[in-house]
Amino acid sequence: DVKVTQSSRYLVKRTGEKVFLECVQDMDHENMFWYRQDPGLGLRLIYFSYDVKMKEKGDIPEGYSVSREKKERFSLILESASTNQTSMYLCASSLGDRSTDTQYFGPGTRLTVL
Amino acid sequence: KNQVEQSPQSLIILEGKNCTLQCNYTVSPFSNLRWYKQDTGRGPVSLTIMTFSENTKSNGRYTATLDADTKQSSLHITASQLSDSASYICVVSASLNYGGSQGNLIFGKGTKLSVKP
């Protein structure tokens, strides 16, 4: 079974702090994704990566950056956390880039920025 | 603008009853439509996927239908169980090309289903 793990289930940070969210997948997937999920808005794509050291902006990249130094690990970075970044963050991975390839999601990190 | 609309927003049913969730989309080009189940506090898990040429797909008590002409899909749950309580998310792939397609998914906002004993 594919396993996608995220470093924290719950995180509380203060405004202005630098925040790192880590995601690891164990199935040698090429693609990895970061989404945020907010009530009434559904899932929105922040960034994704097709390969090591490659990244593409999603729909809402502002205020975020990412890093993919190893194939199995994809990090989301909030350079200076703000209260409007309080959200559920979901990481996903997929084997390849066919539109039918399934995205497998991690359990999510609920981030609260005070 | 590519959009996926789901209805109802929320639904409460009694255990053992059937229910149907709806998904309407305006996405072009259309590649496939997937239903995900998301338990509270967990990430979404894929239930079914249908391409343009498929009009029904089953996964146990879950049956998804697709009408590509009217751009509508439904997810029917038979003999509901307490464990079916979750959010159900409809996702449409807006790409026919290999390359870039995985980043081109349009997510619905989900239907929150509560199954009561």
mmCIF file with all atom_site columns, N, CA and C in Angstrom, chain A residues 36-101:
data_model
loop_
_atom_site.group_PDB
_atom_site.id
_atom_site.type_symbol
_atom_site.label_atom_id
_atom_site.label_alt_id
_atom_site.label_comp_id
_atom_site.label_asym_id
_atom_site.label_entity_id
_atom_site.label_seq_id
_atom_site.pdbx_PDB_ins_code
_atom_site.Cartn_x
_atom_site.Cartn_y
_atom_site.Cartn_z
_atom_site.occupancy
_atom_site.B_iso_or_equiv
_atom_site.pdbx_formal_charge
_atom_site.auth_seq_id
_atom_site.auth_comp_id
_atom_site.auth_asym_id
_atom_site.auth_atom_id
_atom_site.pdbx_PDB_model_num
ATOM 1   N N  . ARG A 1 36  ? -4.106  23.006 0.326   1.00 0.00 ? 36  ARG A N  1
ATOM 2   C CA . ARG A 1 36  ? -4.733  23.416 1.566   1.00 0.00 ? 36  ARG A CA 1
ATOM 3   C C  . ARG A 1 36  ? -6.240  23.234 1.419   1.00 0.00 ? 36  ARG A C  1
ATOM 4   N N  . GLN A 1 37  ? -6.871  22.924 2.552   1.00 0.00 ? 37  GLN A N  1
ATOM 5   C CA . GLN A 1 37  ? -8.299  22.649 2.548   1.00 0.00 ? 37  GLN A CA 1
ATOM 6   C C  . GLN A 1 37  ? -8.968  23.518 3.588   1.00 0.00 ? 37  GLN A C  1
ATOM 7   N N  . ASP A 1 38  ? -9.906  24.326 3.149   1.00 0.00 ? 38  ASP A N  1
ATOM 8   C CA . ASP A 1 38  ? -10.622 25.233 4.029   1.00 0.00 ? 38  ASP A CA 1
ATOM 9   C C  . ASP A 1 38  ? -12.117 25.005 3.882   1.00 0.00 ? 38  ASP A C  1
ATOM 10  N N  . PRO A 1 39  ? -12.873 25.154 4.980   1.00 0.00 ? 39  PRO A N  1
ATOM 11  C CA . PRO A 1 39  ? -14.325 24.945 4.914   1.00 0.00 ? 39  PRO A CA 1
ATOM 12  C C  . PRO A 1 39  ? -14.953 25.843 3.855   1.00 0.00 ? 39  PRO A C  1
ATOM 13  N N  . GLY A 1 40  ? -15.797 25.251 3.038   1.00 0.00 ? 40  GLY A N  1
ATOM 14  C CA . GLY A 1 40  ? -16.490 26.020 2.020   1.00 0.00 ? 40  GLY A CA 1
ATOM 15  C C  . GLY A 1 40  ? -15.681 26.312 0.769   1.00 0.00 ? 40  GLY A C  1
ATOM 16  N N  . LEU A 1 41  ? -14.393 25.976 0.797   1.00 0.00 ? 41  LEU A N  1
ATOM 17  C CA . LEU A 1 41  ? -13.546 26.248 -0.373  1.00 0.00 ? 41  LEU A CA 1
ATOM 18  C C  . LEU A 1 41  ? -12.996 24.982 -1.012  1.00 0.00 ? 41  LEU A C  1
ATOM 19  N N  . GLY A 1 42  ? -13.037 23.880 -0.312  1.00 0.00 ? 42  GLY A N  1
ATOM 20  C CA . GLY A 1 42  ? -12.497 22.651 -0.872  1.00 0.00 ? 42  GLY A CA 1
ATOM 21  C C  . GLY A 1 42  ? -10.980 22.643 -0.905  1.00 0.00 ? 42  GLY A C  1
ATOM 22  N N  . LEU A 1 43  ? -10.413 21.733 -1.669  1.00 0.00 ? 43  LEU A N  1
ATOM 23  C CA . LEU A 1 43  ? -8.964  21.623 -1.791  1.00 0.00 ? 43  LEU A CA 1
ATOM 24  C C  . LEU A 1 43  ? -8.443  22.571 -2.863  1.00 0.00 ? 43  LEU A C  1
ATOM 25  N N  . ARG A 1 44  ? -7.371  23.261 -2.526  1.00 0.00 ? 44  ARG A N  1
ATOM 26  C CA . ARG A 1 44  ? -6.736  24.155 -3.491  1.00 0.00 ? 44  ARG A CA 1
ATOM 27  C C  . ARG A 1 44  ? -5.246  23.826 -3.566  1.00 0.00 ? 44  ARG A C  1
ATOM 28  N N  . LEU A 1 45  ? -4.748  23.749 -4.788  1.00 0.00 ? 45  LEU A N  1
ATOM 29  C CA . LEU A 1 45  ? -3.361  23.344 -5.024  1.00 0.00 ? 45  LEU A CA 1
ATOM 30  C C  . LEU A 1 45  ? -2.414  24.514 -4.793  1.00 0.00 ? 45  LEU A C  1
ATOM 31  N N  . ILE A 1 46  ? -1.403  24.276 -3.948  1.00 0.00 ? 46  ILE A N  1
ATOM 32  C CA . ILE A 1 46  ? -0.428  25.323 -3.642  1.00 0.00 ? 46  ILE A CA 1
ATOM 33  C C  . ILE A 1 46  ? 0.786   25.203 -4.578  1.00 0.00 ? 46  ILE A C  1
ATOM 34  N N  . TYR A 1 47  ? 1.421   24.049 -4.538  1.00 0.00 ? 47  TYR A N  1
ATOM 35  C CA . TYR A 1 47  ? 2.596   23.758 -5.366  1.00 0.00 ? 47  TYR A CA 1
ATOM 36  C C  . TYR A 1 47  ? 2.599   22.267 -5.675  1.00 0.00 ? 47  TYR A C  1
ATOM 37  N N  . PHE A 1 48  ? 3.277   21.901 -6.759  1.00 0.00 ? 48  PHE A N  1
ATOM 38  C CA . PHE A 1 48  ? 3.524   20.502 -7.011  1.00 0.00 ? 48  PHE A CA 1
ATOM 39  C C  . PHE A 1 48  ? 4.886   20.325 -7.654  1.00 0.00 ? 48  PHE A C  1
ATOM 40  N N  . SER A 1 49  ? 5.316   19.080 -7.697  1.00 0.00 ? 49  SER A N  1
ATOM 41  C CA . SER A 1 49  ? 6.658   18.773 -8.190  1.00 0.00 ? 49  SER A CA 1
ATOM 42  C C  . SER A 1 49  ? 6.613   17.492 -9.006  1.00 0.00 ? 49  SER A C  1
ATOM 43  N N  . TYR A 1 50  ? 7.217   17.527 -10.207 1.00 0.00 ? 50  TYR A N  1
ATOM 44  C CA . TYR A 1 50  ? 7.272   16.357 -11.066 1.00 0.00 ? 50  TYR A CA 1
ATOM 45  C C  . TYR A 1 50  ? 8.570   15.571 -10.909 1.00 0.00 ? 50  TYR A C  1
ATOM 46  N N  . ASP A 1 51  ? 9.521   16.180 -10.261 1.00 0.00 ? 51  ASP A N  1
ATOM 47  C CA . ASP A 1 51  ? 10.817  15.507 -10.171 1.00 0.00 ? 51  ASP A CA 1
ATOM 48  C C  . ASP A 1 51  ? 11.623  16.203 -9.085  1.00 0.00 ? 51  ASP A C  1
ATOM 49  N N  . VAL A 1 52  ? 12.692  15.553 -8.698  1.00 0.00 ? 52  VAL A N  1
ATOM 50  C CA . VAL A 1 52  ? 13.584  16.152 -7.720  1.00 0.00 ? 52  VAL A CA 1
ATOM 51  C C  . VAL A 1 52  ? 14.048  17.518 -8.227  1.00 0.00 ? 52  VAL A C  1
ATOM 52  N N  . LYS A 1 53  ? 14.027  18.482 -7.309  1.00 0.00 ? 53  LYS A N  1
ATOM 53  C CA . LYS A 1 53  ? 14.441  19.851 -7.571  1.00 0.00 ? 53  LYS A CA 1
ATOM 54  C C  . LYS A 1 53  ? 13.542  20.589 -8.576  1.00 0.00 ? 53  LYS A C  1
ATOM 55  N N  . MET A 1 54  ? 12.460  19.970 -9.005  1.00 0.00 ? 54  MET A N  1
ATOM 56  C CA . MET A 1 54  ? 11.514  20.647 -9.893  1.00 0.00 ? 54  MET A CA 1
ATOM 57  C C  . MET A 1 54  ? 10.290  21.061 -9.100  1.00 0.00 ? 54  MET A C  1
ATOM 58  N N  . LYS A 1 55  ? 9.722   22.208 -9.436  1.00 0.00 ? 55  LYS A N  1
ATOM 59  C CA . LYS A 1 55  ? 8.506   22.656 -8.771  1.00 0.00 ? 55  LYS A CA 1
ATOM 60  C C  . LYS A 1 55  ? 7.680   23.485 -9.740  1.00 0.00 ? 55  LYS A C  1
ATOM 61  N N  . GLU A 1 56  ? 6.367   23.417 -9.526  1.00 0.00 ? 56  GLU A N  1
ATOM 62  C CA . GLU A 1 56  ? 5.443   24.183 -10.340 1.00 0.00 ? 56  GLU A CA 1
ATOM 63  C C  . GLU A 1 56  ? 4.448   24.862 -9.416  1.00 0.00 ? 56  GLU A C  1
ATOM 64  N N  . LYS A 1 57  ? 4.082   26.088 -9.718  1.00 0.00 ? 57  LYS A N  1
ATOM 65  C CA . LYS A 1 57  ? 3.080   26.783 -8.921  1.00 0.00 ? 57  LYS A CA 1
ATOM 66  C C  . LYS A 1 57  ? 1.695   26.215 -9.202  1.00 0.00 ? 57  LYS A C  1
ATOM 67  N N  . GLY A 1 58  ? 0.921   26.133 -8.148  1.00 0.00 ? 58  GLY A N  1
ATOM 68  C CA . GLY A 1 58  ? -0.464  25.752 -8.294  1.00 0.00 ? 58  GLY A CA 1
ATOM 69  C C  . GLY A 1 58  ? -1.337  26.985 -8.367  1.00 0.00 ? 58  GLY A C  1
ATOM 70  N N  . ASP A 1 59  ? -2.515  26.885 -7.789  1.00 0.00 ? 59  ASP A N  1
ATOM 71  C CA . ASP A 1 59  ? -3.481  27.980 -7.883  1.00 0.00 ? 59  ASP A CA 1
ATOM 72  C C  . ASP A 1 59  ? -3.238  29.083 -6.862  1.00 0.00 ? 59  ASP A C  1
ATOM 73  N N  . ILE A 1 60  ? -2.636  28.745 -5.707  1.00 0.00 ? 60  ILE A N  1
ATOM 74  C CA . ILE A 1 60  ? -2.466  29.735 -4.635  1.00 0.00 ? 60  ILE A CA 1
ATOM 75  C C  . ILE A 1 60  ? -1.062  29.660 -4.038  1.00 0.00 ? 60  ILE A C  1
ATOM 76  N N  . PRO A 1 61  ? -0.015  29.955 -4.795  1.00 0.00 ? 61  PRO A N  1
ATOM 77  C CA . PRO A 1 61  ? 1.353   29.813 -4.286  1.00 0.00 ? 61  PRO A CA 1
ATOM 78  C C  . PRO A 1 61  ? 1.842   30.964 -3.403  1.00 0.00 ? 61  PRO A C  1
ATOM 79  N N  . GLU A 1 62  ? 1.108   32.060 -3.394  1.00 0.00 ? 62  GLU A N  1
ATOM 80  C CA . GLU A 1 62  ? 1.598   33.254 -2.685  1.00 0.00 ? 62  GLU A CA 1
ATOM 81  C C  . GLU A 1 62  ? 1.756   32.979 -1.190  1.00 0.00 ? 62  GLU A C  1
ATOM 82  N N  . GLY A 1 63  ? 2.919   33.336 -0.680  1.00 0.00 ? 63  GLY A N  1
ATOM 83  C CA . GLY A 1 63  ? 3.188   33.161 0.743   1.00 0.00 ? 63  GLY A CA 1
ATOM 84  C C  . GLY A 1 63  ? 3.802   31.812 1.081   1.00 0.00 ? 63  GLY A C  1
ATOM 85  N N  . TYR A 1 64  ? 3.992   30.973 0.060   1.00 0.00 ? 64  TYR A N  1
ATOM 86  C CA . TYR A 1 64  ? 4.532   29.625 0.256   1.00 0.00 ? 64  TYR A CA 1
ATOM 87  C C  . TYR A 1 64  ? 5.727   29.389 -0.663  1.00 0.00 ? 64  TYR A C  1
ATOM 88  N N  . SER A 1 65  ? 6.590   28.488 -0.245  1.00 0.00 ? 65  SER A N  1
ATOM 89  C CA . SER A 1 65  ? 7.624   27.962 -1.129  1.00 0.00 ? 65  SER A CA 1
ATOM 90  C C  . SER A 1 65  ? 7.747   26.470 -0.834  1.00 0.00 ? 65  SER A C  1
ATOM 91  N N  . VAL A 1 66  ? 8.456   25.754 -1.709  1.00 0.00 ? 66  VAL A N  1
ATOM 92  C CA . VAL A 1 66  ? 8.594   24.313 -1.535  1.00 0.00 ? 66  VAL A CA 1
ATOM 93  C C  . VAL A 1 66  ? 10.035  23.901 -1.810  1.00 0.00 ? 66  VAL A C  1
ATOM 94  N N  . SER A 1 67  ? 10.331  22.686 -1.371  1.00 0.00 ? 67  SER A N  1
ATOM 95  C CA . SER A 1 67  ? 11.653  22.122 -1.599  1.00 0.00 ? 67  SER A CA 1
ATOM 96  C C  . SER A 1 67  ? 11.505  20.633 -1.825  1.00 0.00 ? 67  SER A C  1
ATOM 97  N N  . ARG A 1 68  ? 12.183  20.151 -2.870  1.00 0.00 ? 68  ARG A N  1
ATOM 98  C CA . ARG A 1 68  ? 12.213  18.706 -3.109  1.00 0.00 ? 68  ARG A CA 1
ATOM 99  C C  . ARG A 1 68  ? 13.643  18.310 -3.457  1.00 0.00 ? 68  ARG A C  1
ATOM 100 N N  . GLU A 1 69  ? 14.394  18.007 -2.425  1.00 0.00 ? 69  GLU A N  1
ATOM 101 C CA . GLU A 1 69  ? 15.797  17.615 -2.568  1.00 0.00 ? 69  GLU A CA 1
ATOM 102 C C  . GLU A 1 69  ? 15.953  16.120 -2.804  1.00 0.00 ? 69  GLU A C  1
ATOM 103 N N  . LYS A 1 70  ? 14.985  15.341 -2.317  1.00 0.00 ? 70  LYS A N  1
ATOM 104 C CA . LYS A 1 70  ? 14.987  13.892 -2.528  1.00 0.00 ? 70  LYS A CA 1
ATOM 105 C C  . LYS A 1 70  ? 13.637  13.483 -3.081  1.00 0.00 ? 70  LYS A C  1
ATOM 106 N N  . LYS A 1 71  ? 13.611  12.415 -3.826  1.00 0.00 ? 71  LYS A N  1
ATOM 107 C CA . LYS A 1 71  ? 12.393  12.000 -4.519  1.00 0.00 ? 71  LYS A CA 1
ATOM 108 C C  . LYS A 1 71  ? 11.253  11.737 -3.547  1.00 0.00 ? 71  LYS A C  1
ATOM 109 N N  . GLU A 1 72  ? 11.550  11.183 -2.388  1.00 0.00 ? 72  GLU A N  1
ATOM 110 C CA . GLU A 1 72  ? 10.494  10.768 -1.481  1.00 0.00 ? 72  GLU A CA 1
ATOM 111 C C  . GLU A 1 72  ? 10.010  11.883 -0.564  1.00 0.00 ? 72  GLU A C  1
ATOM 112 N N  . ARG A 1 73  ? 10.638  13.032 -0.585  1.00 0.00 ? 73  ARG A N  1
ATOM 113 C CA . ARG A 1 73  ? 10.343  14.072 0.398   1.00 0.00 ? 73  ARG A CA 1
ATOM 114 C C  . ARG A 1 73  ? 10.011  15.398 -0.277  1.00 0.00 ? 73  ARG A C  1
ATOM 115 N N  . PHE A 1 74  ? 8.916   16.004 0.191   1.00 0.00 ? 74  PHE A N  1
ATOM 116 C CA . PHE A 1 74  ? 8.468   17.280 -0.384  1.00 0.00 ? 74  PHE A CA 1
ATOM 117 C C  . PHE A 1 74  ? 8.079   18.179 0.777   1.00 0.00 ? 74  PHE A C  1
ATOM 118 N N  . SER A 1 75  ? 8.743   19.309 0.885   1.00 0.00 ? 75  SER A N  1
ATOM 119 C CA . SER A 1 75  ? 8.521   20.193 2.013   1.00 0.00 ? 75  SER A CA 1
ATOM 120 C C  . SER A 1 75  ? 7.795   21.457 1.577   1.00 0.00 ? 75  SER A C  1
ATOM 121 N N  . LEU A 1 76  ? 6.892   21.893 2.415   1.00 0.00 ? 76  LEU A N  1
ATOM 122 C CA . LEU A 1 76  ? 6.181   23.159 2.214   1.00 0.00 ? 76  LEU A CA 1
ATOM 123 C C  . LEU A 1 76  ? 6.694   24.144 3.263   1.00 0.00 ? 76  LEU A C  1
ATOM 124 N N  . ILE A 1 77  ? 7.035   25.331 2.810   1.00 0.00 ? 77  ILE A N  1
ATOM 125 C CA . ILE A 1 77  ? 7.632   26.328 3.700   1.00 0.00 ? 77  ILE A CA 1
ATOM 126 C C  . ILE A 1 77  ? 6.775   27.589 3.700   1.00 0.00 ? 77  ILE A C  1
ATOM 127 N N  . LEU A 1 78  ? 6.425   28.030 4.894   1.00 0.00 ? 78  LEU A N  1
ATOM 128 C CA . LEU A 1 78  ? 5.773   29.319 5.064   1.00 0.00 ? 78  LEU A CA 1
ATOM 129 C C  . LEU A 1 78  ? 6.851   30.250 5.598   1.00 0.00 ? 78  LEU A C  1
ATOM 130 N N  . GLU A 1 79  ? 7.320   31.151 4.772   1.00 0.00 ? 79  GLU A N  1
ATOM 131 C CA . GLU A 1 79  ? 8.465   31.993 5.133   1.00 0.00 ? 79  GLU A CA 1
ATOM 132 C C  . GLU A 1 79  ? 8.160   32.876 6.335   1.00 0.00 ? 79  GLU A C  1
ATOM 133 N N  . SER A 1 80  ? 6.952   33.410 6.391   1.00 0.00 ? 80  SER A N  1
ATOM 134 C CA . SER A 1 80  ? 6.536   34.272 7.496   1.00 0.00 ? 80  SER A CA 1
ATOM 135 C C  . SER A 1 80  ? 5.042   34.040 7.693   1.00 0.00 ? 80  SER A C  1
ATOM 136 N N  . ALA A 1 81  ? 4.729   33.143 8.612   1.00 0.00 ? 81  ALA A N  1
ATOM 137 C CA . ALA A 1 81  ? 3.341   32.701 8.762   1.00 0.00 ? 81  ALA A CA 1
ATOM 138 C C  . ALA A 1 81  ? 2.411   33.859 9.098   1.00 0.00 ? 81  ALA A C  1
ATOM 139 N N  . SER A 1 82  ? 1.231   33.798 8.514   1.00 0.00 ? 82  SER A N  1
ATOM 140 C CA . SER A 1 82  ? 0.198   34.793 8.806   1.00 0.00 ? 82  SER A CA 1
ATOM 141 C C  . SER A 1 82  ? -1.086  34.075 9.200   1.00 0.00 ? 82  SER A C  1
ATOM 142 N N  . THR A 1 83  ? -1.965  34.805 9.874   1.00 0.00 ? 83  THR A N  1
ATOM 143 C CA . THR A 1 83  ? -3.192  34.166 10.381  1.00 0.00 ? 83  THR A CA 1
ATOM 144 C C  . THR A 1 83  ? -4.046  33.597 9.256   1.00 0.00 ? 83  THR A C  1
ATOM 145 N N  . ASN A 1 84  ? -3.987  34.184 8.070   1.00 0.00 ? 84  ASN A N  1
ATOM 146 C CA . ASN A 1 84  ? -4.811  33.662 6.973   1.00 0.00 ? 84  ASN A CA 1
ATOM 147 C C  . ASN A 1 84  ? -4.235  32.373 6.370   1.00 0.00 ? 84  ASN A C  1
ATOM 148 N N  . GLN A 1 85  ? -3.129  31.908 6.925   1.00 0.00 ? 85  GLN A N  1
ATOM 149 C CA . GLN A 1 85  ? -2.587  30.614 6.520   1.00 0.00 ? 85  GLN A CA 1
ATOM 150 C C  . GLN A 1 85  ? -2.997  29.499 7.477   1.00 0.00 ? 85  GLN A C  1
ATOM 151 N N  . THR A 1 86  ? -3.828  29.845 8.456   1.00 0.00 ? 86  THR A N  1
ATOM 152 C CA . THR A 1 86  ? -4.436  28.815 9.303   1.00 0.00 ? 86  THR A CA 1
ATOM 153 C C  . THR A 1 86  ? -5.322  27.946 8.425   1.00 0.00 ? 86  THR A C  1
ATOM 154 N N  . SER A 1 87  ? -5.032  26.651 8.397   1.00 0.00 ? 87  SER A N  1
ATOM 155 C CA . SER A 1 87  ? -5.739  25.772 7.474   1.00 0.00 ? 87  SER A CA 1
ATOM 156 C C  . SER A 1 87  ? -5.322  24.324 7.720   1.00 0.00 ? 87  SER A C  1
ATOM 157 N N  . MET A 1 88  ? -5.989  23.418 6.988   1.00 0.00 ? 88  MET A N  1
ATOM 158 C CA . MET A 1 88  ? -5.555  22.021 6.919   1.00 0.00 ? 88  MET A CA 1
ATOM 159 C C  . MET A 1 88  ? -4.694  21.882 5.674   1.00 0.00 ? 88  MET A C  1
ATOM 160 N N  . TYR A 1 89  ? -3.490  21.342 5.846   1.00 0.00 ? 89  TYR A N  1
ATOM 161 C CA . TYR A 1 89  ? -2.576  21.164 4.723   1.00 0.00 ? 89  TYR A CA 1
ATOM 162 C C  . TYR A 1 89  ? -2.455  19.677 4.413   1.00 0.00 ? 89  TYR A C  1
ATOM 163 N N  . LEU A 1 90  ? -2.699  19.350 3.156   1.00 0.00 ? 90  LEU A N  1
ATOM 164 C CA . LEU A 1 90  ? -2.661  17.960 2.712   1.00 0.00 ? 90  LEU A CA 1
ATOM 165 C C  . LEU A 1 90  ? -1.580  17.766 1.664   1.00 0.00 ? 90  LEU A C  1
ATOM 166 N N  . CYS A 1 91  ? -0.779  16.740 1.862   1.00 0.00 ? 91  CYS A N  1
ATOM 167 C CA . CYS A 1 91  ? 0.232   16.358 0.894   1.00 0.00 ? 91  CYS A CA 1
ATOM 168 C C  . CYS A 1 91  ? -0.292  15.160 0.111   1.00 0.00 ? 91  CYS A C  1
ATOM 169 N N  . ALA A 1 92  ? 0.078   15.043 -1.151  1.00 0.00 ? 92  ALA A N  1
ATOM 170 C CA . ALA A 1 92  ? -0.318  13.896 -1.967  1.00 0.00 ? 92  ALA A CA 1
ATOM 171 C C  . ALA A 1 92  ? 0.829   13.503 -2.883  1.00 0.00 ? 92  ALA A C  1
ATOM 172 N N  . SER A 1 93  ? 0.768   12.270 -3.363  1.00 0.00 ? 93  SER A N  1
ATOM 173 C CA . SER A 1 93  ? 1.746   11.835 -4.356  1.00 0.00 ? 93  SER A CA 1
ATOM 174 C C  . SER A 1 93  ? 1.042   10.979 -5.403  1.00 0.00 ? 93  SER A C  1
ATOM 175 N N  . SER A 1 94  ? 1.624   10.927 -6.607  1.00 0.00 ? 94  SER A N  1
ATOM 176 C CA . SER A 1 94  ? 1.098   10.064 -7.665  1.00 0.00 ? 94  SER A CA 1
ATOM 177 C C  . SER A 1 94  ? 2.257   9.477  -8.441  1.00 0.00 ? 94  SER A C  1
ATOM 178 N N  . LEU A 1 95  ? 2.004   8.319  -9.036  1.00 0.00 ? 95  LEU A N  1
ATOM 179 C CA . LEU A 1 95  ? 3.063   7.564  -9.695  1.00 0.00 ? 95  LEU A CA 1
ATOM 180 C C  . LEU A 1 95  ? 3.634   8.327  -10.882 1.00 0.00 ? 95  LEU A C  1
ATOM 181 N N  . GLY A 1 96  ? 2.764   8.745  -11.795 1.00 0.00 ? 96  GLY A N  1
ATOM 182 C CA . GLY A 1 96  ? 3.217   9.406  -13.008 1.00 0.00 ? 96  GLY A CA 1
ATOM 183 C C  . GLY A 1 96  ? 2.327   10.579 -13.332 1.00 0.00 ? 96  GLY A C  1
ATOM 184 N N  . ASP A 1 97  ? 2.357   11.002 -14.573 1.00 0.00 ? 97  ASP A N  1
ATOM 185 C CA . ASP A 1 97  ? 1.626   12.202 -14.933 1.00 0.00 ? 97  ASP A CA 1
ATOM 186 C C  . ASP A 1 97  ? 0.464   11.937 -15.884 1.00 0.00 ? 97  ASP A C  1
ATOM 187 N N  . ARG A 1 98  ? 0.033   10.683 -15.987 1.00 0.00 ? 98  ARG A N  1
ATOM 188 C CA . ARG A 1 98  ? -1.202  10.447 -16.732 1.00 0.00 ? 98  ARG A CA 1
ATOM 189 C C  . ARG A 1 98  ? -2.353  11.013 -15.909 1.00 0.00 ? 98  ARG A C  1
ATOM 190 N N  . SER A 1 99  ? -3.343  11.521 -16.594 1.00 0.00 ? 99  SER A N  1
ATOM 191 C CA . SER A 1 99  ? -4.462  12.119 -15.875 1.00 0.00 ? 99  SER A CA 1
ATOM 192 C C  . SER A 1 99  ? -5.227  11.090 -15.052 1.00 0.00 ? 99  SER A C  1
ATOM 193 N N  . THR A 1 100 ? -5.083  9.805  -15.377 1.00 0.00 ? 100 THR A N  1
ATOM 194 C CA . THR A 1 100 ? -5.772  8.759  -14.624 1.00 0.00 ? 100 THR A CA 1
ATOM 195 C C  . THR A 1 100 ? -4.974  8.253  -13.429 1.00 0.00 ? 100 THR A C  1
ATOM 196 N N  . ASP A 1 101 ? -3.754  8.717  -13.251 1.00 0.00 ? 101 ASP A N  1
ATOM 197 C CA . ASP A 1 101 ? -2.967  8.275  -12.099 1.00 0.00 ? 101 ASP A CA 1
ATOM 198 C C  . ASP A 1 101 ? -3.593  8.796  -10.816 1.00 0.00 ? 101 ASP A C  1
#
